[in-house]
């Protein structure tokens, strides 16, 4: 879906798309540097919603643009083979499943367009194949993050406490993952 509208918030031009869906409440989403205004069917308050959240929109889009600039300085690990990557994942899963005392039933690798991994409560863990382009410390963090969901499925305080025990710098790692996400998306051509 191409941006249909453009607005200006302070010094920033923001492309945005308004869509109506079967949702209960209106919401705003930012994907890369496009604002998506998602409204309940029959609701027509897009401009009001945008005006109400201008500061949030400005801050988020500014962060994305800053991350896009930073992504130009990141290097992807292009020489790592699929076999090497899967071995890294399996070894890291083994390491952290012991540490967290969780049981992983199945590991799958998929090309995902919007996340680095996913985990179900029954022990099935999916990893994005594009992780292979990332530095080892970020791969380790993603594995730990996904396995932590076997203890706590939600991204609540308990979950982040588990994460911070192993990765106290997790906020910086999350920022770095976003920067790499932009770099990987550009490299593989997903939008």
JSON list of C-alpha atoms in Angstrom, two decimals:
[
{"chain": "A", "resi": 1, "resn": "UNK", "atom": "CA", "xyz": [0.00, 0.00, 0.00]},
{"chain": "A", "resi": 2, "resn": "UNK", "atom": "CA", "xyz": [1.50, 3.32, -1.08]},
{"chain": "A", "resi": 3, "resn": "UNK", "atom": "CA", "xyz": [1.27, 6.40, 1.13]},
{"chain": "A", "resi": 4, "resn": "UNK", "atom": "CA", "xyz": [-1.72, 8.45, 0.05]},
{"chain": "A", "resi": 5, "resn": "UNK", "atom": "CA", "xyz": [-1.23, 11.54, 2.18]},
{"chain": "A", "resi": 6, "resn": "UNK", "atom": "CA", "xyz": [1.56, 13.72, 3.49]},
{"chain": "A", "resi": 7, "resn": "UNK", "atom": "CA", "xyz": [1.64, 15.98, 6.50]},
{"chain": "A", "resi": 8, "resn": "UNK", "atom": "CA", "xyz": [4.20, 18.24, 8.09]},
{"chain": "A", "resi": 9, "resn": "UNK", "atom": "CA", "xyz": [5.01, 18.16, 11.79]},
{"chain": "A", "resi": 10, "resn": "UNK", "atom": "CA", "xyz": [7.53, 20.86, 12.62]},
{"chain": "A", "resi": 11, "resn": "UNK", "atom": "CA", "xyz": [10.44, 20.26, 10.19]},
{"chain": "A", "resi": 12, "resn": "UNK", "atom": "CA", "xyz": [9.40, 16.70, 9.32]},
{"chain": "A", "resi": 13, "resn": "UNK", "atom": "CA", "xyz": [7.38, 15.52, 6.32]},
{"chain": "A", "resi": 14, "resn": "UNK", "atom": "CA", "xyz": [5.43, 12.37, 7.16]},
{"chain": "A", "resi": 15, "resn": "UNK", "atom": "CA", "xyz": [3.75, 10.08, 4.65]},
{"chain": "A", "resi": 16, "resn": "UNK", "atom": "CA", "xyz": [0.64, 8.42, 6.02]},
{"chain": "A", "resi": 17, "resn": "UNK", "atom": "CA", "xyz": [-2.04, 5.95, 5.04]},
{"chain": "A", "resi": 18, "resn": "UNK", "atom": "CA", "xyz": [-5.54, 5.84, 6.51]},
{"chain": "A", "resi": 19, "resn": "UNK", "atom": "CA", "xyz": [-7.30, 2.47, 6.56]},
{"chain": "A", "resi": 20, "resn": "UNK", "atom": "CA", "xyz": [-10.54, 1.22, 8.06]},
{"chain": "A", "resi": 21, "resn": "UNK", "atom": "CA", "xyz": [-10.58, -2.23, 9.61]},
{"chain": "A", "resi": 22, "resn": "UNK", "atom": "CA", "xyz": [-12.64, -4.35, 11.95]},
{"chain": "A", "resi": 23, "resn": "UNK", "atom": "CA", "xyz": [-10.94, -2.97, 15.06]},
{"chain": "A", "resi": 24, "resn": "UNK", "atom": "CA", "xyz": [-12.51, -1.67, 18.25]},
{"chain": "A", "resi": 25, "resn": "UNK", "atom": "CA", "xyz": [-10.25, 1.34, 18.78]},
{"chain": "A", "resi": 26, "resn": "UNK", "atom": "CA", "xyz": [-8.33, 3.67, 16.47]},
{"chain": "A", "resi": 27, "resn": "UNK", "atom": "CA", "xyz": [-4.56, 3.34, 16.54]},
{"chain": "A", "resi": 28, "resn": "UNK", "atom": "CA", "xyz": [-1.36, 4.59, 14.97]},
{"chain": "A", "resi": 29, "resn": "UNK", "atom": "CA", "xyz": [1.44, 2.37, 13.69]},
{"chain": "A", "resi": 30, "resn": "UNK", "atom": "CA", "xyz": [4.75, 3.37, 12.19]},
{"chain": "A", "resi": 31, "resn": "UNK", "atom": "CA", "xyz": [6.36, 0.96, 9.76]},
{"chain": "A", "resi": 32, "resn": "UNK", "atom": "CA", "xyz": [9.76, 2.13, 8.63]},
{"chain": "A", "resi": 33, "resn": "UNK", "atom": "CA", "xyz": [8.99, 5.81, 8.07]},
{"chain": "A", "resi": 34, "resn": "UNK", "atom": "CA", "xyz": [5.31, 5.65, 7.08]},
{"chain": "A", "resi": 35, "resn": "UNK", "atom": "CA", "xyz": [2.51, 6.39, 9.54]},
{"chain": "A", "resi": 36, "resn": "UNK", "atom": "CA", "xyz": [-0.50, 4.06, 9.38]},
{"chain": "A", "resi": 37, "resn": "UNK", "atom": "CA", "xyz": [-3.73, 5.42, 10.82]},
{"chain": "A", "resi": 38, "resn": "UNK", "atom": "CA", "xyz": [-5.97, 2.43, 11.51]},
{"chain": "A", "resi": 39, "resn": "UNK", "atom": "CA", "xyz": [-9.58, 3.28, 12.25]},
{"chain": "A", "resi": 40, "resn": "UNK", "atom": "CA", "xyz": [-12.68, 1.27, 13.11]},
{"chain": "A", "resi": 41, "resn": "UNK", "atom": "CA", "xyz": [-15.08, 0.93, 10.19]},
{"chain": "A", "resi": 42, "resn": "UNK", "atom": "CA", "xyz": [-17.32, 3.98, 9.99]},
{"chain": "A", "resi": 43, "resn": "UNK", "atom": "CA", "xyz": [-14.99, 6.11, 12.15]},
{"chain": "A", "resi": 44, "resn": "UNK", "atom": "CA", "xyz": [-13.66, 9.24, 10.50]},
{"chain": "A", "resi": 45, "resn": "UNK", "atom": "CA", "xyz": [-11.34, 10.87, 13.04]},
{"chain": "A", "resi": 46, "resn": "UNK", "atom": "CA", "xyz": [-7.95, 10.47, 11.33]},
{"chain": "A", "resi": 47, "resn": "UNK", "atom": "CA", "xyz": [-6.95, 14.14, 11.49]},
{"chain": "A", "resi": 48, "resn": "UNK", "atom": "CA", "xyz": [-8.02, 14.44, 15.12]},
{"chain": "A", "resi": 49, "resn": "UNK", "atom": "CA", "xyz": [-6.03, 11.33, 16.05]},
{"chain": "A", "resi": 50, "resn": "UNK", "atom": "CA", "xyz": [-2.96, 12.61, 14.23]},
{"chain": "A", "resi": 51, "resn": "UNK", "atom": "CA", "xyz": [-3.23, 16.05, 15.86]},
{"chain": "A", "resi": 52, "resn": "UNK", "atom": "CA", "xyz": [-3.62, 14.49, 19.31]},
{"chain": "A", "resi": 53, "resn": "UNK", "atom": "CA", "xyz": [-0.46, 12.39, 18.86]},
{"chain": "A", "resi": 54, "resn": "UNK", "atom": "CA", "xyz": [1.74, 14.78, 16.86]},
{"chain": "A", "resi": 55, "resn": "UNK", "atom": "CA", "xyz": [4.56, 14.76, 19.41]},
{"chain": "A", "resi": 56, "resn": "UNK", "atom": "CA", "xyz": [4.64, 10.94, 19.55]},
{"chain": "A", "resi": 57, "resn": "UNK", "atom": "CA", "xyz": [4.58, 10.73, 15.73]},
{"chain": "A", "resi": 58, "resn": "UNK", "atom": "CA", "xyz": [7.37, 13.29, 15.44]},
{"chain": "A", "resi": 59, "resn": "UNK", "atom": "CA", "xyz": [9.56, 11.45, 17.98]},
{"chain": "A", "resi": 60, "resn": "UNK", "atom": "CA", "xyz": [9.01, 8.03, 16.40]},
{"chain": "A", "resi": 61, "resn": "UNK", "atom": "CA", "xyz": [9.61, 9.15, 12.82]},
{"chain": "A", "resi": 62, "resn": "UNK", "atom": "CA", "xyz": [12.71, 11.08, 13.95]},
{"chain": "A", "resi": 63, "resn": "UNK", "atom": "CA", "xyz": [14.03, 7.92, 15.63]},
{"chain": "A", "resi": 64, "resn": "UNK", "atom": "CA", "xyz": [13.44, 5.92, 12.45]},
{"chain": "A", "resi": 65, "resn": "UNK", "atom": "CA", "xyz": [15.24, 8.50, 10.31]},
{"chain": "A", "resi": 66, "resn": "UNK", "atom": "CA", "xyz": [18.16, 8.54, 12.76]},
{"chain": "A", "resi": 67, "resn": "UNK", "atom": "CA", "xyz": [18.29, 4.72, 12.68]},
{"chain": "A", "resi": 68, "resn": "UNK", "atom": "CA", "xyz": [18.25, 4.78, 8.87]},
{"chain": "A", "resi": 69, "resn": "UNK", "atom": "CA", "xyz": [21.30, 7.05, 8.94]},
{"chain": "A", "resi": 70, "resn": "UNK", "atom": "CA", "xyz": [23.05, 4.78, 11.46]},
{"chain": "A", "resi": 71, "resn": "UNK", "atom": "CA", "xyz": [22.26, 1.67, 9.41]},
{"chain": "A", "resi": 72, "resn": "UNK", "atom": "CA", "xyz": [24.57, 2.96, 6.67]},
{"chain": "A", "resi": 73, "resn": "UNK", "atom": "CA", "xyz": [27.49, 2.37, 9.07]},
{"chain": "A", "resi": 74, "resn": "UNK", "atom": "CA", "xyz": [26.56, -1.23, 9.88]},
{"chain": "A", "resi": 75, "resn": "UNK", "atom": "CA", "xyz": [28.11, -4.21, 8.13]},
{"chain": "A", "resi": 76, "resn": "UNK", "atom": "CA", "xyz": [26.16, -7.36, 7.40]},
{"chain": "A", "resi": 77, "resn": "UNK", "atom": "CA", "xyz": [27.78, -10.78, 7.83]},
{"chain": "A", "resi": 78, "resn": "UNK", "atom": "CA", "xyz": [27.41, -11.89, 4.23]},
{"chain": "A", "resi": 79, "resn": "UNK", "atom": "CA", "xyz": [29.94, -14.74, 4.30]},
{"chain": "A", "resi": 80, "resn": "UNK", "atom": "CA", "xyz": [28.17, -16.79, 6.99]},
{"chain": "A", "resi": 81, "resn": "UNK", "atom": "CA", "xyz": [26.62, -19.86, 5.37]},
{"chain": "A", "resi": 82, "resn": "UNK", "atom": "CA", "xyz": [23.18, -21.21, 6.23]},
{"chain": "A", "resi": 83, "resn": "UNK", "atom": "CA", "xyz": [24.86, -24.24, 7.77]},
{"chain": "A", "resi": 84, "resn": "UNK", "atom": "CA", "xyz": [27.13, -22.10, 9.98]},
{"chain": "A", "resi": 85, "resn": "UNK", "atom": "CA", "xyz": [24.18, -19.94, 10.98]},
{"chain": "A", "resi": 86, "resn": "UNK", "atom": "CA", "xyz": [21.98, -22.90, 11.95]},
{"chain": "A", "resi": 87, "resn": "UNK", "atom": "CA", "xyz": [24.85, -24.37, 13.96]},
{"chain": "A", "resi": 88, "resn": "UNK", "atom": "CA", "xyz": [25.21, -21.08, 15.86]},
{"chain": "A", "resi": 89, "resn": "UNK", "atom": "CA", "xyz": [21.46, -21.09, 16.59]},
{"chain": "A", "resi": 90, "resn": "UNK", "atom": "CA", "xyz": [21.42, -24.72, 17.77]},
{"chain": "A", "resi": 91, "resn": "UNK", "atom": "CA", "xyz": [24.44, -24.20, 20.04]},
{"chain": "A", "resi": 92, "resn": "UNK", "atom": "CA", "xyz": [22.97, -21.00, 21.48]},
{"chain": "A", "resi": 93, "resn": "UNK", "atom": "CA", "xyz": [19.56, -22.62, 22.03]},
{"chain": "A", "resi": 94, "resn": "UNK", "atom": "CA", "xyz": [21.27, -25.46, 23.88]},
{"chain": "A", "resi": 95, "resn": "UNK", "atom": "CA", "xyz": [23.27, -23.02, 26.03]},
{"chain": "A", "resi": 96, "resn": "UNK", "atom": "CA", "xyz": [20.30, -20.84, 27.01]},
{"chain": "A", "resi": 97, "resn": "UNK", "atom": "CA", "xyz": [17.71, -23.60, 27.35]},
{"chain": "A", "resi": 98, "resn": "UNK", "atom": "CA", "xyz": [19.95, -25.11, 30.06]},
{"chain": "A", "resi": 99, "resn": "UNK", "atom": "CA", "xyz": [20.48, -21.74, 31.69]},
{"chain": "A", "resi": 100, "resn": "UNK", "atom": "CA", "xyz": [16.75, -20.89, 31.68]},
{"chain": "A", "resi": 101, "resn": "UNK", "atom": "CA", "xyz": [15.68, -24.48, 32.42]},
{"chain": "A", "resi": 102, "resn": "UNK", "atom": "CA", "xyz": [13.26, -24.58, 29.49]},
{"chain": "A", "resi": 103, "resn": "UNK", "atom": "CA", "xyz": [12.55, -27.29, 26.93]},
{"chain": "A", "resi": 104, "resn": "UNK", "atom": "CA", "xyz": [12.64, -26.44, 23.25]},
{"chain": "A", "resi": 105, "resn": "UNK", "atom": "CA", "xyz": [10.57, -28.93, 21.27]},
{"chain": "A", "resi": 106, "resn": "UNK", "atom": "CA", "xyz": [11.28, -27.72, 17.76]},
{"chain": "A", "resi": 107, "resn": "UNK", "atom": "CA", "xyz": [13.42, -25.13, 15.98]},
{"chain": "A", "resi": 108, "resn": "UNK", "atom": "CA", "xyz": [12.39, -23.81, 12.58]},
{"chain": "A", "resi": 109, "resn": "UNK", "atom": "CA", "xyz": [13.93, -21.27, 10.26]},
{"chain": "A", "resi": 110, "resn": "UNK", "atom": "CA", "xyz": [11.76, -18.98, 8.13]},
{"chain": "A", "resi": 111, "resn": "UNK", "atom": "CA", "xyz": [12.07, -15.77, 6.19]},
{"chain": "A", "resi": 112, "resn": "UNK", "atom": "CA", "xyz": [9.99, -13.30, 8.18]},
{"chain": "A", "resi": 113, "resn": "UNK", "atom": "CA", "xyz": [9.11, -9.78, 7.11]},
{"chain": "A", "resi": 114, "resn": "UNK", "atom": "CA", "xyz": [8.44, -8.21, 10.49]},
{"chain": "A", "resi": 115, "resn": "UNK", "atom": "CA", "xyz": [10.23, -10.04, 13.30]},
{"chain": "A", "resi": 116, "resn": "UNK", "atom": "CA", "xyz": [13.48, -11.75, 14.22]},
{"chain": "A", "resi": 117, "resn": "UNK", "atom": "CA", "xyz": [11.84, -14.73, 15.87]},
{"chain": "A", "resi": 118, "resn": "UNK", "atom": "CA", "xyz": [8.76, -16.15, 17.53]},
{"chain": "A", "resi": 119, "resn": "UNK", "atom": "CA", "xyz": [8.01, -18.68, 20.22]},
{"chain": "A", "resi": 120, "resn": "UNK", "atom": "CA", "xyz": [4.90, -20.65, 21.12]},
{"chain": "A", "resi": 121, "resn": "UNK", "atom": "CA", "xyz": [4.03, -21.89, 24.60]},
{"chain": "A", "resi": 122, "resn": "UNK", "atom": "CA", "xyz": [4.42, -25.50, 23.44]},
{"chain": "A", "resi": 123, "resn": "UNK", "atom": "CA", "xyz": [8.17, -25.04, 22.90]},
{"chain": "A", "resi": 124, "resn": "UNK", "atom": "CA", "xyz": [8.27, -24.38, 19.17]},
{"chain": "A", "resi": 125, "resn": "UNK", "atom": "CA", "xyz": [10.69, -21.62, 18.27]},
{"chain": "A", "resi": 126, "resn": "UNK", "atom": "CA", "xyz": [11.00, -19.92, 14.88]},
{"chain": "A", "resi": 127, "resn": "UNK", "atom": "CA", "xyz": [14.03, -17.90, 13.88]},
{"chain": "A", "resi": 128, "resn": "UNK", "atom": "CA", "xyz": [14.19, -15.50, 10.98]},
{"chain": "A", "resi": 129, "resn": "UNK", "atom": "CA", "xyz": [16.72, -16.71, 8.41]},
{"chain": "A", "resi": 130, "resn": "UNK", "atom": "CA", "xyz": [17.88, -13.12, 7.99]},
{"chain": "A", "resi": 131, "resn": "UNK", "atom": "CA", "xyz": [19.44, -13.35, 11.47]},
{"chain": "A", "resi": 132, "resn": "UNK", "atom": "CA", "xyz": [22.43, -14.91, 9.74]},
{"chain": "A", "resi": 133, "resn": "UNK", "atom": "CA", "xyz": [23.50, -11.43, 8.61]},
{"chain": "A", "resi": 134, "resn": "UNK", "atom": "CA", "xyz": [23.75, -10.12, 12.18]},
{"chain": "A", "resi": 135, "resn": "UNK", "atom": "CA", "xyz": [26.68, -9.97, 14.59]},
{"chain": "A", "resi": 136, "resn": "UNK", "atom": "CA", "xyz": [26.93, -12.92, 16.99]},
{"chain": "A", "resi": 137, "resn": "UNK", "atom": "CA", "xyz": [25.98, -10.87, 20.06]},
{"chain": "A", "resi": 138, "resn": "UNK", "atom": "CA", "xyz": [22.65, -9.91, 18.49]},
{"chain": "A", "resi": 139, "resn": "UNK", "atom": "CA", "xyz": [21.94, -13.51, 17.47]},
{"chain": "A", "resi": 140, "resn": "UNK", "atom": "CA", "xyz": [22.63, -14.58, 21.07]},
{"chain": "A", "resi": 141, "resn": "UNK", "atom": "CA", "xyz": [20.28, -11.90, 22.36]},
{"chain": "A", "resi": 142, "resn": "UNK", "atom": "CA", "xyz": [17.46, -12.95, 20.01]},
{"chain": "A", "resi": 143, "resn": "UNK", "atom": "CA", "xyz": [17.81, -16.61, 21.03]},
{"chain": "A", "resi": 144, "resn": "UNK", "atom": "CA", "xyz": [17.70, -15.66, 24.72]},
{"chain": "A", "resi": 145, "resn": "UNK", "atom": "CA", "xyz": [14.74, -13.36, 24.07]},
{"chain": "A", "resi": 146, "resn": "UNK", "atom": "CA", "xyz": [12.73, -16.08, 22.34]},
{"chain": "A", "resi": 147, "resn": "UNK", "atom": "CA", "xyz": [13.57, -18.76, 24.92]},
{"chain": "A", "resi": 148, "resn": "UNK", "atom": "CA", "xyz": [12.57, -16.37, 27.70]},
{"chain": "A", "resi": 149, "resn": "UNK", "atom": "CA", "xyz": [9.07, -16.49, 26.23]},
{"chain": "A", "resi": 150, "resn": "UNK", "atom": "CA", "xyz": [8.92, -20.13, 27.35]},
{"chain": "A", "resi": 151, "resn": "UNK", "atom": "CA", "xyz": [8.87, -18.71, 30.89]},
{"chain": "A", "resi": 152, "resn": "UNK", "atom": "CA", "xyz": [6.80, -15.58, 30.22]},
{"chain": "A", "resi": 153, "resn": "UNK", "atom": "CA", "xyz": [4.90, -15.17, 26.95]},
{"chain": "A", "resi": 154, "resn": "UNK", "atom": "CA", "xyz": [4.13, -11.45, 27.33]},
{"chain": "A", "resi": 155, "resn": "UNK", "atom": "CA", "xyz": [6.51, -8.52, 27.07]},
{"chain": "A", "resi": 156, "resn": "UNK", "atom": "CA", "xyz": [5.72, -7.49, 30.63]},
{"chain": "A", "resi": 157, "resn": "UNK", "atom": "CA", "xyz": [7.90, -6.51, 33.59]},
{"chain": "A", "resi": 158, "resn": "UNK", "atom": "CA", "xyz": [8.57, -10.15, 34.52]},
{"chain": "A", "resi": 159, "resn": "UNK", "atom": "CA", "xyz": [9.77, -10.88, 30.98]},
{"chain": "A", "resi": 160, "resn": "UNK", "atom": "CA", "xyz": [12.11, -7.87, 30.84]},
{"chain": "A", "resi": 161, "resn": "UNK", "atom": "CA", "xyz": [13.49, -8.77, 34.30]},
{"chain": "A", "resi": 162, "resn": "UNK", "atom": "CA", "xyz": [14.44, -12.19, 32.92]},
{"chain": "A", "resi": 163, "resn": "UNK", "atom": "CA", "xyz": [16.07, -10.54, 29.91]},
{"chain": "A", "resi": 164, "resn": "UNK", "atom": "CA", "xyz": [17.97, -8.00, 32.03]},
{"chain": "A", "resi": 165, "resn": "UNK", "atom": "CA", "xyz": [19.56, -10.73, 34.17]},
{"chain": "A", "resi": 166, "resn": "UNK", "atom": "CA", "xyz": [21.53, -11.95, 31.14]},
{"chain": "A", "resi": 167, "resn": "UNK", "atom": "CA", "xyz": [21.50, -8.80, 29.02]},
{"chain": "A", "resi": 168, "resn": "UNK", "atom": "CA", "xyz": [21.37, -5.70, 31.25]},
{"chain": "A", "resi": 169, "resn": "UNK", "atom": "CA", "xyz": [22.01, -3.62, 28.13]},
{"chain": "A", "resi": 170, "resn": "UNK", "atom": "CA", "xyz": [18.92, -5.03, 26.40]},
{"chain": "A", "resi": 171, "resn": "UNK", "atom": "CA", "xyz": [17.51, -1.59, 25.50]},
{"chain": "A", "resi": 172, "resn": "UNK", "atom": "CA", "xyz": [20.64, -0.77, 23.52]},
{"chain": "A", "resi": 173, "resn": "UNK", "atom": "CA", "xyz": [20.48, -4.21, 21.88]},
{"chain": "A", "resi": 174, "resn": "UNK", "atom": "CA", "xyz": [16.84, -3.60, 20.90]},
{"chain": "A", "resi": 175, "resn": "UNK", "atom": "CA", "xyz": [17.87, -0.28, 19.32]},
{"chain": "A", "resi": 176, "resn": "UNK", "atom": "CA", "xyz": [20.72, -2.00, 17.50]},
{"chain": "A", "resi": 177, "resn": "UNK", "atom": "CA", "xyz": [18.35, -4.70, 16.23]},
{"chain": "A", "resi": 178, "resn": "UNK", "atom": "CA", "xyz": [16.09, -2.05, 14.75]},
{"chain": "A", "resi": 179, "resn": "UNK", "atom": "CA", "xyz": [19.05, -0.43, 12.99]},
{"chain": "A", "resi": 180, "resn": "UNK", "atom": "CA", "xyz": [20.10, -3.83, 11.60]},
{"chain": "A", "resi": 181, "resn": "UNK", "atom": "CA", "xyz": [16.50, -4.57, 10.61]},
{"chain": "A", "resi": 182, "resn": "UNK", "atom": "CA", "xyz": [16.55, -1.51, 8.36]},
{"chain": "A", "resi": 183, "resn": "UNK", "atom": "CA", "xyz": [19.90, -2.62, 6.90]},
{"chain": "A", "resi": 184, "resn": "UNK", "atom": "CA", "xyz": [18.72, -6.21, 6.28]},
{"chain": "A", "resi": 185, "resn": "UNK", "atom": "CA", "xyz": [15.42, -5.06, 4.74]},
{"chain": "A", "resi": 186, "resn": "UNK", "atom": "CA", "xyz": [17.34, -2.88, 2.31]},
{"chain": "A", "resi": 187, "resn": "UNK", "atom": "CA", "xyz": [19.76, -5.72, 1.47]},
{"chain": "A", "resi": 188, "resn": "UNK", "atom": "CA", "xyz": [17.15, -8.44, 0.86]},
{"chain": "A", "resi": 189, "resn": "UNK", "atom": "CA", "xyz": [14.58, -6.09, -0.68]},
{"chain": "A", "resi": 190, "resn": "UNK", "atom": "CA", "xyz": [11.66, -6.47, 1.69]},
{"chain": "A", "resi": 191, "resn": "UNK", "atom": "CA", "xyz": [9.57, -3.44, 2.43]}
]
